[in-house]
mmCIF file of C-alpha atoms in Angstrom:
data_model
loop_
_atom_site.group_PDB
_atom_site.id
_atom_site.type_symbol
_atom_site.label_atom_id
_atom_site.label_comp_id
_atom_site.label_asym_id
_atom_site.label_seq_id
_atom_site.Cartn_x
_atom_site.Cartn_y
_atom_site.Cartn_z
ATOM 1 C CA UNK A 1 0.000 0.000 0.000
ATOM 2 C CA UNK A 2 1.446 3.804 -0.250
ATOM 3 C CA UNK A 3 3.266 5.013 2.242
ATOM 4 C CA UNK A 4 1.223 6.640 5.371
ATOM 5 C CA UNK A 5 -1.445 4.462 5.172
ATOM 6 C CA UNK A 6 -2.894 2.268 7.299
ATOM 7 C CA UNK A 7 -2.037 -1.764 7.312
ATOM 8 C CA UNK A 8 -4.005 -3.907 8.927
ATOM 9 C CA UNK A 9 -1.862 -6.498 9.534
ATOM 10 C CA UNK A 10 0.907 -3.734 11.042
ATOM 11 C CA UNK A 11 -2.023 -2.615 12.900
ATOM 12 C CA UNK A 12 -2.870 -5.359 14.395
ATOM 13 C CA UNK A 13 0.844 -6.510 15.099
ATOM 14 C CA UNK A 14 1.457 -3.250 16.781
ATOM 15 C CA UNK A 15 -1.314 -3.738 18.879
ATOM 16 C CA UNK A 16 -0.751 -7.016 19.997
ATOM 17 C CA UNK A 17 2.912 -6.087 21.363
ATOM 18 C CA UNK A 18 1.637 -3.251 23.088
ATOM 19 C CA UNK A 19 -0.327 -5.283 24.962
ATOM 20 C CA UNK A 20 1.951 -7.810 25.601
ATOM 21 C CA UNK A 21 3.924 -4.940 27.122
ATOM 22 C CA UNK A 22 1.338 -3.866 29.105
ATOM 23 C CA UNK A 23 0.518 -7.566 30.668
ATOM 24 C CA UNK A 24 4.410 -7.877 31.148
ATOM 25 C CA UNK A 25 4.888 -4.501 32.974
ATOM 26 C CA UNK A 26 1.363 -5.511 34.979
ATOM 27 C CA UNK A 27 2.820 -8.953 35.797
ATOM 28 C CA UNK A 28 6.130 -7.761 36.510
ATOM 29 C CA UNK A 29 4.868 -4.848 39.205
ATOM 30 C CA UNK A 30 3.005 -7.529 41.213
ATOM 31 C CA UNK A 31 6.035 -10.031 40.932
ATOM 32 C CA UNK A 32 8.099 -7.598 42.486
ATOM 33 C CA UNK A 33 5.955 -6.652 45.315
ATOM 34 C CA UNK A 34 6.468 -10.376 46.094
ATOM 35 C CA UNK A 35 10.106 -11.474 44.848
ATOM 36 C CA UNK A 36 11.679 -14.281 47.212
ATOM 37 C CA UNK A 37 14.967 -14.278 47.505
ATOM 38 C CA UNK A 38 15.582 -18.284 47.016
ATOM 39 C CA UNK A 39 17.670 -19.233 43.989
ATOM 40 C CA UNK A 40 15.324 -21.467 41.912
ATOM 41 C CA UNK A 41 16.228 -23.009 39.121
ATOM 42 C CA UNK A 42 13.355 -23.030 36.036
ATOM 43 C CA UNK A 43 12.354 -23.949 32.654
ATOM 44 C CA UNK A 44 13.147 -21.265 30.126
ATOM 45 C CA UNK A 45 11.783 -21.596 27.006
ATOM 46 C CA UNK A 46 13.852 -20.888 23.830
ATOM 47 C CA UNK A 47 12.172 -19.242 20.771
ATOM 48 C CA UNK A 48 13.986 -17.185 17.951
ATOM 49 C CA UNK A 49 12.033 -14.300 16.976
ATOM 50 C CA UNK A 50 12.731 -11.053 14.797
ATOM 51 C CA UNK A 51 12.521 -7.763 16.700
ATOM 52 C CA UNK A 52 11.640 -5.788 13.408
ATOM 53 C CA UNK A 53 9.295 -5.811 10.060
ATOM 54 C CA UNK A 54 8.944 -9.532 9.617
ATOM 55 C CA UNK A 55 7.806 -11.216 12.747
ATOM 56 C CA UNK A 56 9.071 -14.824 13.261
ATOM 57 C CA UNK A 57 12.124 -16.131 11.890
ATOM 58 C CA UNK A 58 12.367 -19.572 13.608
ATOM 59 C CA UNK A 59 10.809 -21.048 16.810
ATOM 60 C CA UNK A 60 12.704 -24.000 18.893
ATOM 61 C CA UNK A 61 9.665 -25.981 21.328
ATOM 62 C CA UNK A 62 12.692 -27.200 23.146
ATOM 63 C CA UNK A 63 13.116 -25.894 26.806
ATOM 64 C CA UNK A 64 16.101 -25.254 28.672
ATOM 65 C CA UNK A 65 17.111 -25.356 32.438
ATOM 66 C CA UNK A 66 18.506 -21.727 33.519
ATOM 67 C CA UNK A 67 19.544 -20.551 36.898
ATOM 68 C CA UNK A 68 17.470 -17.982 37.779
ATOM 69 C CA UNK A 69 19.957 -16.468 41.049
ATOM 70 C CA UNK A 70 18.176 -14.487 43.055
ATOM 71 C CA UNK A 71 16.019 -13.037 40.883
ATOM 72 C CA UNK A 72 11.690 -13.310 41.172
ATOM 73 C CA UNK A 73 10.094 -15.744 40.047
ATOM 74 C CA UNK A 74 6.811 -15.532 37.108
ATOM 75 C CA UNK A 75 3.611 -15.767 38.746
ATOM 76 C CA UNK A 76 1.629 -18.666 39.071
ATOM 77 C CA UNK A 77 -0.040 -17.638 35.523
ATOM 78 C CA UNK A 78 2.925 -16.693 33.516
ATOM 79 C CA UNK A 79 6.300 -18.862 32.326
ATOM 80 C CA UNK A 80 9.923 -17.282 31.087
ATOM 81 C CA UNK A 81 10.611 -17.617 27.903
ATOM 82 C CA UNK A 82 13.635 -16.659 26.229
ATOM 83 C CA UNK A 83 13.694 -15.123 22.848
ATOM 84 C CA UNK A 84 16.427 -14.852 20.324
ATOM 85 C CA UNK A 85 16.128 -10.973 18.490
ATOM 86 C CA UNK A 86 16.965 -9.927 14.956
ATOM 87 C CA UNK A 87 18.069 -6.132 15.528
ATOM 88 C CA UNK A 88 18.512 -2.852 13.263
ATOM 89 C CA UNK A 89 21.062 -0.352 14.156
ATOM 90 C CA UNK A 90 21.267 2.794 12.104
ATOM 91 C CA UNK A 91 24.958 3.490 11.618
ATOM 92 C CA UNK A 92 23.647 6.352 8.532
ATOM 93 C CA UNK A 93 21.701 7.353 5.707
ATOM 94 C CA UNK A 94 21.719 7.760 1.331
ATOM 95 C CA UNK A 95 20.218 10.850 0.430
ATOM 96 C CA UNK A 96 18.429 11.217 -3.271
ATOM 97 C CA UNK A 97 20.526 12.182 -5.967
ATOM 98 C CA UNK A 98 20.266 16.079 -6.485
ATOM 99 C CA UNK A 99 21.376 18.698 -9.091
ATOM 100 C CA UNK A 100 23.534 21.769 -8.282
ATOM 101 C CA UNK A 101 20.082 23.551 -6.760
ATOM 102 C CA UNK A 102 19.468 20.735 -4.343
ATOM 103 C CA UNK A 103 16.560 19.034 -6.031
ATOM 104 C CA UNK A 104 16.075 15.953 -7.057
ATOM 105 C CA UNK A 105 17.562 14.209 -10.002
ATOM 106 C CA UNK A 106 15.823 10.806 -9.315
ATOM 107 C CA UNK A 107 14.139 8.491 -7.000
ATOM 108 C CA UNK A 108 14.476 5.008 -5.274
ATOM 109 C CA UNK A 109 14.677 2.424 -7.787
ATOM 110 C CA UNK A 110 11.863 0.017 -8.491
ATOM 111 C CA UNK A 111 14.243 -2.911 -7.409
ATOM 112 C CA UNK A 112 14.500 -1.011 -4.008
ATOM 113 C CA UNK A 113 11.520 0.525 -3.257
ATOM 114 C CA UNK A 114 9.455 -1.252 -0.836
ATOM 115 C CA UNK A 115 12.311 -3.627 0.092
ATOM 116 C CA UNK A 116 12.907 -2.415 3.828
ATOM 117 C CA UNK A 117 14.911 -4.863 5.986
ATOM 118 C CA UNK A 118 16.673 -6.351 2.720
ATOM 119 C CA UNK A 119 20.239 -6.429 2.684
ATOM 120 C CA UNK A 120 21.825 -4.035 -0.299
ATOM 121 C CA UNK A 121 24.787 -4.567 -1.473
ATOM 122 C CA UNK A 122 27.838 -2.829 -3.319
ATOM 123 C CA UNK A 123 26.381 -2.125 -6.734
ATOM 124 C CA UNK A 124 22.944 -2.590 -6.030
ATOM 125 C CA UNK A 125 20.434 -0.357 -8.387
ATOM 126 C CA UNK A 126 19.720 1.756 -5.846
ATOM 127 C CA UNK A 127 18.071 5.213 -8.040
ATOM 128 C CA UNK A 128 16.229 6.035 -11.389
ATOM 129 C CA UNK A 129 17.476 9.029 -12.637
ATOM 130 C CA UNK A 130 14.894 11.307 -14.395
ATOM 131 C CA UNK A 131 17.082 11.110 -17.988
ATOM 132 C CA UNK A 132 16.403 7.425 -18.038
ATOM 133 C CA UNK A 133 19.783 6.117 -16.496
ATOM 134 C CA UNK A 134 20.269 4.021 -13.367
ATOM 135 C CA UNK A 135 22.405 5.084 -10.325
ATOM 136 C CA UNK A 136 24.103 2.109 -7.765
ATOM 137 C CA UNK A 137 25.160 2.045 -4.255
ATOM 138 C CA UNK A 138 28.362 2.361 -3.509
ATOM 139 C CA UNK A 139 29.020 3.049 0.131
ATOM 140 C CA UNK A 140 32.225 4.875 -0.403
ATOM 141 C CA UNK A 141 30.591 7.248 -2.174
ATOM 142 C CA UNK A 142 26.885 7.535 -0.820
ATOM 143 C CA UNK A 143 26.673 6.303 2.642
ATOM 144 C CA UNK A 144 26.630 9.165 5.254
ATOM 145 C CA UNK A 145 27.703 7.744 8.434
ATOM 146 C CA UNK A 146 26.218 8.802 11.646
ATOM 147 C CA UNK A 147 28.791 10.770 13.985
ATOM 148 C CA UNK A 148 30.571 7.878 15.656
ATOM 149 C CA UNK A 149 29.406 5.029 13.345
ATOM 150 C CA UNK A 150 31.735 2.985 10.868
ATOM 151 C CA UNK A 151 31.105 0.021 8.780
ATOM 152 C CA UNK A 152 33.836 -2.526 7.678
ATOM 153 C CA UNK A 153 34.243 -2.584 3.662
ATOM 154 C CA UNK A 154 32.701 -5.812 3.317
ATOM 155 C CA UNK A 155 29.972 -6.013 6.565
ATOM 156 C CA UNK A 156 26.433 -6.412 5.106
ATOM 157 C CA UNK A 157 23.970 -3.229 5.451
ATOM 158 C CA UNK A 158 20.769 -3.014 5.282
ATOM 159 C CA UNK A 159 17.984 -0.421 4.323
ATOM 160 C CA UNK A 160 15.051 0.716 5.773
ATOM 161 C CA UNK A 161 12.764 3.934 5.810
ATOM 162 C CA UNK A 162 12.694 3.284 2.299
ATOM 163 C CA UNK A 163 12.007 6.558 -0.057
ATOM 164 C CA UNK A 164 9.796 7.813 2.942
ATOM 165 C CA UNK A 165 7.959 10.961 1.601
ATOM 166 C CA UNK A 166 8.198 12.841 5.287
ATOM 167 C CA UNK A 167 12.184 12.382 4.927
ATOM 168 C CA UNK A 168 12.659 13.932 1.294
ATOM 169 C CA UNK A 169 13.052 17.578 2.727
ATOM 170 C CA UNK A 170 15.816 15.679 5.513
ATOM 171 C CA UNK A 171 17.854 14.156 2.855
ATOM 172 C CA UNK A 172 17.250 11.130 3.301
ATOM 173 C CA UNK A 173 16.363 8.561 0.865
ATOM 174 C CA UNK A 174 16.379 5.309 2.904
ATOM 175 C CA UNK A 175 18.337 4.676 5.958
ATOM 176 C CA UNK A 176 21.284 2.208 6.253
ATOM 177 C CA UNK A 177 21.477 -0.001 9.335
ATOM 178 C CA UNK A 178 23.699 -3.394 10.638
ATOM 179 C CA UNK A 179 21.699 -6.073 11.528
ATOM 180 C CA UNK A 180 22.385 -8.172 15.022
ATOM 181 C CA UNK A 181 21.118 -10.580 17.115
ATOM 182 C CA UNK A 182 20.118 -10.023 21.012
ATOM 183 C CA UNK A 183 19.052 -12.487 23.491
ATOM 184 C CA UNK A 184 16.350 -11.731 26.170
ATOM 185 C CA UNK A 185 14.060 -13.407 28.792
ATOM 186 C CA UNK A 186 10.415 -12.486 29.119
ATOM 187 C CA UNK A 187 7.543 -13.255 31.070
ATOM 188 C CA UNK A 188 4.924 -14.187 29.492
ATOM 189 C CA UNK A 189 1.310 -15.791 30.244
ATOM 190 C CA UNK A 190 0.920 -19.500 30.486
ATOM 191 C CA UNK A 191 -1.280 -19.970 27.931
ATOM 192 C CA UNK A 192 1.198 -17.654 25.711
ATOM 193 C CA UNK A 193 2.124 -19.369 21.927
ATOM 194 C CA UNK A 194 4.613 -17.899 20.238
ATOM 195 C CA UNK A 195 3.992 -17.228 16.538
ATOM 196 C CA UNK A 196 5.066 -20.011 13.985
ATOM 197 C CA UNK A 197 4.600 -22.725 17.243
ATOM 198 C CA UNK A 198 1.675 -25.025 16.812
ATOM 199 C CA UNK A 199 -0.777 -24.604 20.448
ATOM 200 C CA UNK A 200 0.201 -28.112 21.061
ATOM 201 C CA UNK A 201 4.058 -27.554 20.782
ATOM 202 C CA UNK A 202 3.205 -24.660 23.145
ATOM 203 C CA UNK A 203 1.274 -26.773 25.643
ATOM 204 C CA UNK A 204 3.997 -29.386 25.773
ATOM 205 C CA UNK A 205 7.263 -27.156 25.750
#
């Protein structure tokens, strides 16, 4: 759909982990009023999950033994589960090609444009110019770093924010990020299923 409108399925999404974040904070408040101090030693779920655009990347049923310390424990209602997250982190930005005035000589290519999250590499069509011709990345030449960032010649980038209208008069056609992985532990409800995990590999895990 064009850009600023409304997704349903983004909608939705968004919704869903705002609430999640709501039930966590709400579970977390009233585990803390209550925390023991007795090392315990649970079952911690492991899933692998993306942290942006795409949702799920892959989801392991298996659980794992982890020494909890002296932490609190979940609730009676609620389980840890530990997730595995796919990260963005800006390190800078490709502005539009523009003429001696400052305006634009061409947009975001057609084999770019609507592509956020996919990895672009050296060369990659990255701009139609307005005579007809075709404009590539090259980092050396386009990428604007962000104060303190650096990439290595050869690490994999990514773009995102991908010809956003709102970011035309900013100078920025899409913005280039490094992608990571992060792992964290959550509480969630008992009767929680991650995405991609059948109800009865959640039941059993």
């Amino acid at each position: 759909g064009p850009h600023g409108s409304v997704r349903a399925g983004q909608f939705l999404t968004t919704r869903n982990l705002i609430t999640e974040a709501l039930d966590y904070l709400d579970r977390r408040n009233q585990r803390l009023s209550q925390a023991t101090s007795e090392a315990e030693t649970e079952t911690v779920e492991s899933h692998t999950v993306t942290a942006i655009s795409t949702g799920v990347v892959s989801v392991s049923a298996e659980g794992e033994k982890t020494a909890l310390g002296k932490r609190a424990q979940p609730a009676p209602s609620s389980r840890l589960v530990k997730a595995s997250l796919t990260i963005y982190s800006r390190v800078g930005f490709v502005d539009f090609p523009r003429d001696a005035m400052g305006d634009l000589r061409g947009t975001v290519h057609a084999d770019l444009d609507g592509r956020d999250f996919a990895e672009i590499g050296e060369g990659a069509l990255a701009f139609e110019i307005f005579d007809g011709t075709a404009r590539h990345f090259h980092r050396a030449r386009d990428l604007r770093l962000l104060p303190g960032a650096s990439v290595e010649p050869e690490e994999p980038l990514f773009a995102f924010f991908i010809n956003e209208p709102a970011y035309y008069e900013k100078g920025v056609a899409f913005v280039v990020a490094r992608r990571g992985e992060v792992e964290v532990t959550f509480e969630a409800r008992k009767d929680w299923v991650a995405p991609g995990v059948s109800a009865e590999m959640g039941e059993g895990s």
